[in-house]
Amino acid sequence: MKIHVVMGTTGEYSDRIEWPVAAYADEAMARAHVVVASAEARKLYKASQGEGVELGTAADPNRVIDYTGASYDIIEVDLRDEVPEPFAPAPEKAS
């Protein structure tokens, strides 16, 4: 089963920070979360006048916004129910 993890990002180059925000089984819900978190981040960034802010909300309890703003995206990962054997071949990808 695939899950969709909403990730937050701020900074650039060596000052880049990424953090997991939430995970959803439903991709549409994850995309809706990205929309809400992104809108909040833009509003908070504007209110901070580009100085950055650390302010958690329900959309992102661990939000950090630096001078570059914050952005959100989704990564897709497999939800597993067992640990793979060491050096076992990767499962074949479905086409």
CSV table of N, CA and C in Angstrom, one decimal:
chain,number,residue,atom,x,y,z
A,1,MET,N,0.8,-1.2,0.0
A,1,MET,CA,0.0,0.0,0.0
A,1,MET,C,0.9,1.2,0.0
A,2,LYS,N,0.5,2.2,-0.8
A,2,LYS,CA,1.2,3.5,-0.8
A,2,LYS,C,0.6,4.5,0.1
A,3,ILE,N,1.5,5.3,0.8
A,3,ILE,CA,1.0,6.4,1.6
A,3,ILE,C,1.6,7.6,1.0
A,4,HIS,N,0.9,8.8,1.3
A,4,HIS,CA,1.4,10.0,0.7
A,4,HIS,C,1.8,10.9,1.9
A,5,VAL,N,3.0,11.3,2.0
A,5,VAL,CA,3.6,12.0,3.1
A,5,VAL,C,3.7,13.5,2.7
A,6,VAL,N,3.1,14.4,3.4
A,6,VAL,CA,3.2,15.8,3.2
A,6,VAL,C,4.5,16.3,3.9
A,7,MET,N,5.4,16.9,3.1
A,7,MET,CA,6.7,17.4,3.6
A,7,MET,C,6.8,18.9,3.5
A,8,GLY,N,7.4,19.5,4.6
A,8,GLY,CA,7.6,20.9,4.6
A,8,GLY,C,9.1,21.2,4.3
A,9,THR,N,9.4,22.3,3.7
A,9,THR,CA,10.8,22.7,3.4
A,9,THR,C,10.9,24.2,3.5
A,10,THR,N,12.1,24.6,4.1
A,10,THR,CA,12.5,26.0,4.1
A,10,THR,C,14.0,26.1,4.0
A,11,GLY,N,14.4,27.2,3.6
A,11,GLY,CA,15.9,27.4,3.5
A,11,GLY,C,16.4,27.1,2.1
A,12,GLU,N,17.7,27.2,2.0
A,12,GLU,CA,18.4,26.9,0.7
A,12,GLU,C,19.8,26.4,1.0
A,13,TYR,N,20.3,25.6,0.1
A,13,TYR,CA,21.7,25.1,0.2
A,13,TYR,C,21.9,24.4,1.5
A,14,SER,N,23.0,24.8,2.2
A,14,SER,CA,23.3,24.1,3.4
A,14,SER,C,22.4,24.4,4.6
A,15,ASP,N,21.6,25.5,4.4
A,15,ASP,CA,20.6,25.9,5.5
A,15,ASP,C,19.2,25.3,5.2
A,16,ARG,N,19.1,24.4,4.3
A,16,ARG,CA,17.8,23.8,3.9
A,16,ARG,C,17.3,22.8,5.0
A,17,ILE,N,16.1,23.0,5.4
A,17,ILE,CA,15.5,22.1,6.4
A,17,ILE,C,14.2,21.4,5.8
A,18,GLU,N,14.1,20.2,6.0
A,18,GLU,CA,12.9,19.4,5.6
A,18,GLU,C,12.3,18.7,6.8
A,19,TRP,N,11.0,18.6,6.8
A,19,TRP,CA,10.3,17.9,7.9
A,19,TRP,C,9.0,17.2,7.5
A,20,PRO,N,8.7,16.1,8.0
A,20,PRO,CA,7.4,15.5,7.7
A,20,PRO,C,6.3,16.2,8.4
A,21,VAL,N,5.2,16.3,7.8
A,21,VAL,CA,4.1,17.1,8.4
A,21,VAL,C,2.9,16.1,8.7
A,22,ALA,N,2.5,15.3,7.7
A,22,ALA,CA,1.4,14.4,7.9
A,22,ALA,C,1.5,13.3,6.8
A,23,ALA,N,0.8,12.2,7.0
A,23,ALA,CA,0.7,11.1,6.1
A,23,ALA,C,-0.8,10.7,5.8
A,24,TYR,N,-1.1,10.4,4.6
A,24,TYR,CA,-2.5,10.1,4.2
A,24,TYR,C,-2.4,8.8,3.3
A,25,ALA,N,-3.4,8.0,3.4
A,25,ALA,CA,-3.6,6.9,2.5
A,25,ALA,C,-4.2,7.5,1.2
A,26,ASP,N,-5.0,8.5,1.3
A,26,ASP,CA,-5.7,9.1,0.1
A,26,ASP,C,-4.8,10.3,-0.4
A,27,GLU,N,-4.4,10.2,-1.7
A,27,GLU,CA,-3.6,11.3,-2.3
A,27,GLU,C,-4.3,12.6,-2.4
A,28,ALA,N,-5.6,12.6,-2.6
A,28,ALA,CA,-6.3,13.9,-2.7
A,28,ALA,C,-6.3,14.6,-1.4
A,29,MET,N,-6.4,13.9,-0.3
A,29,MET,CA,-6.4,14.5,1.0
A,29,MET,C,-5.0,15.1,1.3
A,30,ALA,N,-3.9,14.4,0.9
A,30,ALA,CA,-2.6,14.9,1.0
A,30,ALA,C,-2.4,16.2,0.2
A,31,ARG,N,-3.0,16.2,-1.0
A,31,ARG,CA,-2.9,17.4,-1.8
A,31,ARG,C,-3.7,18.6,-1.2
A,32,ALA,N,-4.8,18.3,-0.6
A,32,ALA,CA,-5.6,19.4,0.0
A,32,ALA,C,-4.8,19.9,1.2
A,33,HIS,N,-4.1,19.1,1.9
A,33,HIS,CA,-3.3,19.5,3.1
A,33,HIS,C,-2.2,20.4,2.6
A,34,VAL,N,-1.5,20.1,1.5
A,34,VAL,CA,-0.5,21.0,0.9
A,34,VAL,C,-1.1,22.4,0.6
A,35,VAL,N,-2.3,22.4,0.0
A,35,VAL,CA,-2.9,23.7,-0.3
A,35,VAL,C,-3.1,24.5,1.0
A,36,VAL,N,-3.6,23.9,2.0
A,36,VAL,CA,-3.9,24.6,3.3
A,36,VAL,C,-2.6,25.1,3.9
A,37,ALA,N,-1.6,24.2,4.1
A,37,ALA,CA,-0.4,24.5,4.7
A,37,ALA,C,0.4,25.6,3.9
A,38,SER,N,0.3,25.5,2.6
A,38,SER,CA,1.0,26.5,1.8
A,38,SER,C,0.4,27.9,1.9
A,39,ALA,N,-0.9,28.0,2.0
A,39,ALA,CA,-1.6,29.2,2.2
A,39,ALA,C,-1.3,29.8,3.5
A,40,GLU,N,-1.3,29.0,4.5
A,40,GLU,CA,-0.9,29.5,5.9
A,40,GLU,C,0.6,30.0,5.9
A,41,ALA,N,1.5,29.3,5.2
A,41,ALA,CA,2.9,29.7,5.2
A,41,ALA,C,3.1,31.0,4.5
A,42,ARG,N,2.4,31.2,3.4
A,42,ARG,CA,2.5,32.5,2.7
A,42,ARG,C,2.0,33.6,3.6
A,43,LYS,N,0.8,33.4,4.3
A,43,LYS,CA,0.3,34.5,5.1
A,43,LYS,C,1.2,34.8,6.3
A,44,LEU,N,1.8,33.7,6.9
A,44,LEU,CA,2.7,33.9,8.0
A,44,LEU,C,4.0,34.6,7.6
A,45,TYR,N,4.5,34.2,6.4
A,45,TYR,CA,5.7,34.8,5.9
A,45,TYR,C,5.5,36.3,5.6
A,46,LYS,N,4.3,36.7,5.0
A,46,LYS,CA,4.0,38.1,4.7
A,46,LYS,C,3.9,38.8,6.0
A,47,ALA,N,3.3,38.3,7.0
A,47,ALA,CA,3.1,38.9,8.3
A,47,ALA,C,4.4,39.1,9.0
A,48,SER,N,5.4,38.2,8.8
A,48,SER,CA,6.7,38.4,9.4
A,48,SER,C,7.6,39.3,8.7
A,49,GLN,N,7.1,39.8,7.6
A,49,GLN,CA,7.9,40.8,6.7
A,49,GLN,C,9.2,40.1,6.2
A,50,GLY,N,9.1,38.8,6.0
A,50,GLY,CA,10.3,38.1,5.4
A,50,GLY,C,11.4,37.8,6.4
A,51,GLU,N,11.1,38.0,7.7
A,51,GLU,CA,12.1,37.8,8.8
A,51,GLU,C,12.1,36.3,9.2
A,52,GLY,N,11.0,35.6,8.9
A,52,GLY,CA,11.0,34.2,9.3
A,52,GLY,C,10.2,34.1,10.6
A,53,VAL,N,9.7,32.9,10.8
A,53,VAL,CA,8.9,32.6,12.0
A,53,VAL,C,8.8,31.1,12.3
A,54,GLU,N,8.7,30.8,13.6
A,54,GLU,CA,8.4,29.4,14.0
A,54,GLU,C,7.1,29.4,14.7
A,55,LEU,N,6.0,29.0,13.9
A,55,LEU,CA,4.7,29.0,14.5
A,55,LEU,C,3.9,27.8,14.0
A,56,GLY,N,3.6,26.9,14.9
A,56,GLY,CA,2.9,25.8,14.5
A,56,GLY,C,1.4,26.0,14.5
A,57,THR,N,0.7,25.4,13.6
A,57,THR,CA,-0.8,25.4,13.5
A,57,THR,C,-1.2,24.0,13.3
A,58,ALA,N,-2.5,23.8,13.2
A,58,ALA,CA,-3.0,22.4,13.0
A,58,ALA,C,-2.5,21.9,11.6
A,59,ALA,N,-2.3,22.7,10.6
A,59,ALA,CA,-1.9,22.3,9.3
A,59,ALA,C,-0.4,21.8,9.4
A,60,ASP,N,0.4,22.4,10.3
A,60,ASP,CA,1.8,22.1,10.4
A,60,ASP,C,2.3,22.5,11.8
A,61,PRO,N,2.2,21.6,12.7
A,61,PRO,CA,2.6,21.9,14.1
A,61,PRO,C,4.1,22.2,14.3
A,62,ASN,N,4.9,21.8,13.3
A,62,ASN,CA,6.4,22.0,13.4
A,62,ASN,C,6.9,23.0,12.4
A,63,ARG,N,6.0,23.9,12.0
A,63,ARG,CA,6.4,24.9,10.9
A,63,ARG,C,7.6,25.7,11.3
A,64,VAL,N,8.5,25.9,10.3
A,64,VAL,CA,9.6,26.8,10.4
A,64,VAL,C,9.6,27.6,9.1
A,65,ILE,N,9.6,28.9,9.2
A,65,ILE,CA,9.7,29.7,7.9
A,65,ILE,C,10.9,30.6,8.1
A,66,ASP,N,11.9,30.5,7.2
A,66,ASP,CA,13.0,31.4,7.3
A,66,ASP,C,12.8,32.5,6.2
A,67,TYR,N,13.9,33.2,5.9
A,67,TYR,CA,13.8,34.3,4.9
A,67,TYR,C,13.4,33.8,3.5
A,68,THR,N,13.5,32.5,3.2
A,68,THR,CA,13.1,32.0,1.9
A,68,THR,C,11.6,31.6,1.8
A,69,GLY,N,10.9,31.7,2.9
A,69,GLY,CA,9.6,31.2,3.0
A,69,GLY,C,9.5,29.7,3.2
A,70,ALA,N,8.4,29.1,3.1
A,70,ALA,CA,8.3,27.6,3.3
A,70,ALA,C,7.4,27.1,2.2
A,71,SER,N,7.7,25.8,1.8
A,71,SER,CA,6.9,25.2,0.8
A,71,SER,C,6.6,23.8,1.2
A,72,TYR,N,5.6,23.2,0.5
A,72,TYR,CA,5.1,21.9,0.9
A,72,TYR,C,5.0,21.1,-0.4
A,73,ASP,N,5.2,19.8,-0.2
A,73,ASP,CA,5.1,18.8,-1.3
A,73,ASP,C,4.7,17.5,-0.8
A,74,ILE,N,4.5,16.5,-1.7
A,74,ILE,CA,4.1,15.2,-1.3
A,74,ILE,C,5.2,14.2,-1.8
A,75,ILE,N,5.5,13.2,-0.9
A,75,ILE,CA,6.3,12.1,-1.4
A,75,ILE,C,5.5,10.9,-1.1
A,76,GLU,N,5.6,9.9,-2.0
A,76,GLU,CA,4.9,8.7,-1.9
A,76,GLU,C,5.8,7.6,-1.5
A,77,VAL,N,5.4,6.8,-0.4
A,77,VAL,CA,6.2,5.7,0.1
A,77,VAL,C,5.4,4.5,0.3
A,78,ASP,N,6.0,3.3,0.3
A,78,ASP,CA,5.3,2.1,0.6
A,78,ASP,C,5.1,2.0,2.1
A,79,LEU,N,3.9,1.6,2.5
A,79,LEU,CA,3.6,1.2,3.9
A,79,LEU,C,3.9,-0.3,4.0
A,80,ARG,N,4.8,-0.6,4.9
A,80,ARG,CA,5.3,-2.0,5.0
A,80,ARG,C,4.8,-2.6,6.3
A,81,ASP,N,4.7,-4.0,6.3
A,81,ASP,CA,4.3,-4.7,7.5
A,81,ASP,C,5.3,-5.6,7.9
A,82,GLU,N,6.5,-5.6,7.3
A,82,GLU,CA,7.6,-6.4,7.7
A,82,GLU,C,8.9,-5.7,7.3
A,83,VAL,N,10.0,-6.0,8.0
A,83,VAL,CA,11.3,-5.5,7.7
A,83,VAL,C,11.9,-6.4,6.6
A,84,PRO,N,12.5,-5.9,5.6
A,84,PRO,CA,13.1,-6.7,4.5
A,84,PRO,C,14.4,-7.4,5.0
A,85,GLU,N,14.6,-8.5,4.4
A,85,GLU,CA,15.9,-9.3,4.7
A,85,GLU,C,17.1,-8.5,4.2
A,86,PRO,N,18.2,-8.5,4.9
A,86,PRO,CA,19.4,-7.8,4.4
A,86,PRO,C,19.8,-8.3,3.0
A,87,PHE,N,20.1,-7.4,2.1
A,87,PHE,CA,20.6,-7.6,0.8
A,87,PHE,C,19.6,-8.4,-0.1
A,88,ALA,N,18.3,-8.4,0.3
A,88,ALA,CA,17.3,-9.1,-0.6
A,88,ALA,C,17.1,-8.2,-1.8
A,89,PRO,N,16.9,-8.8,-3.0
A,89,PRO,CA,16.6,-8.0,-4.2
A,89,PRO,C,15.4,-7.2,-4.0
A,90,ALA,N,15.4,-6.0,-4.6
A,90,ALA,CA,14.2,-5.1,-4.6
A,90,ALA,C,13.1,-5.7,-5.3
A,91,PRO,N,11.9,-5.5,-4.8
A,91,PRO,CA,10.7,-6.0,-5.6
A,91,PRO,C,10.6,-5.4,-7.0
A,92,GLU,N,10.1,-6.2,-7.9
A,92,GLU,CA,9.9,-5.6,-9.2
A,92,GLU,C,8.8,-4.5,-9.3
A,93,LYS,N,9.1,-3.5,-10.0
A,93,LYS,CA,8.2,-2.4,-10.2
A,93,LYS,C,7.1,-2.7,-11.2
A,94,ALA,N,5.9,-2.4,-10.8
A,94,ALA,CA,4.7,-2.6,-11.7
A,94,ALA,C,4.8,-1.5,-12.8
A,95,SER,N,4.5,-2.0,-14.0
A,95,SER,CA,4.6,-1.0,-15.2
A,95,SER,C,3.2,-0.4,-15.4
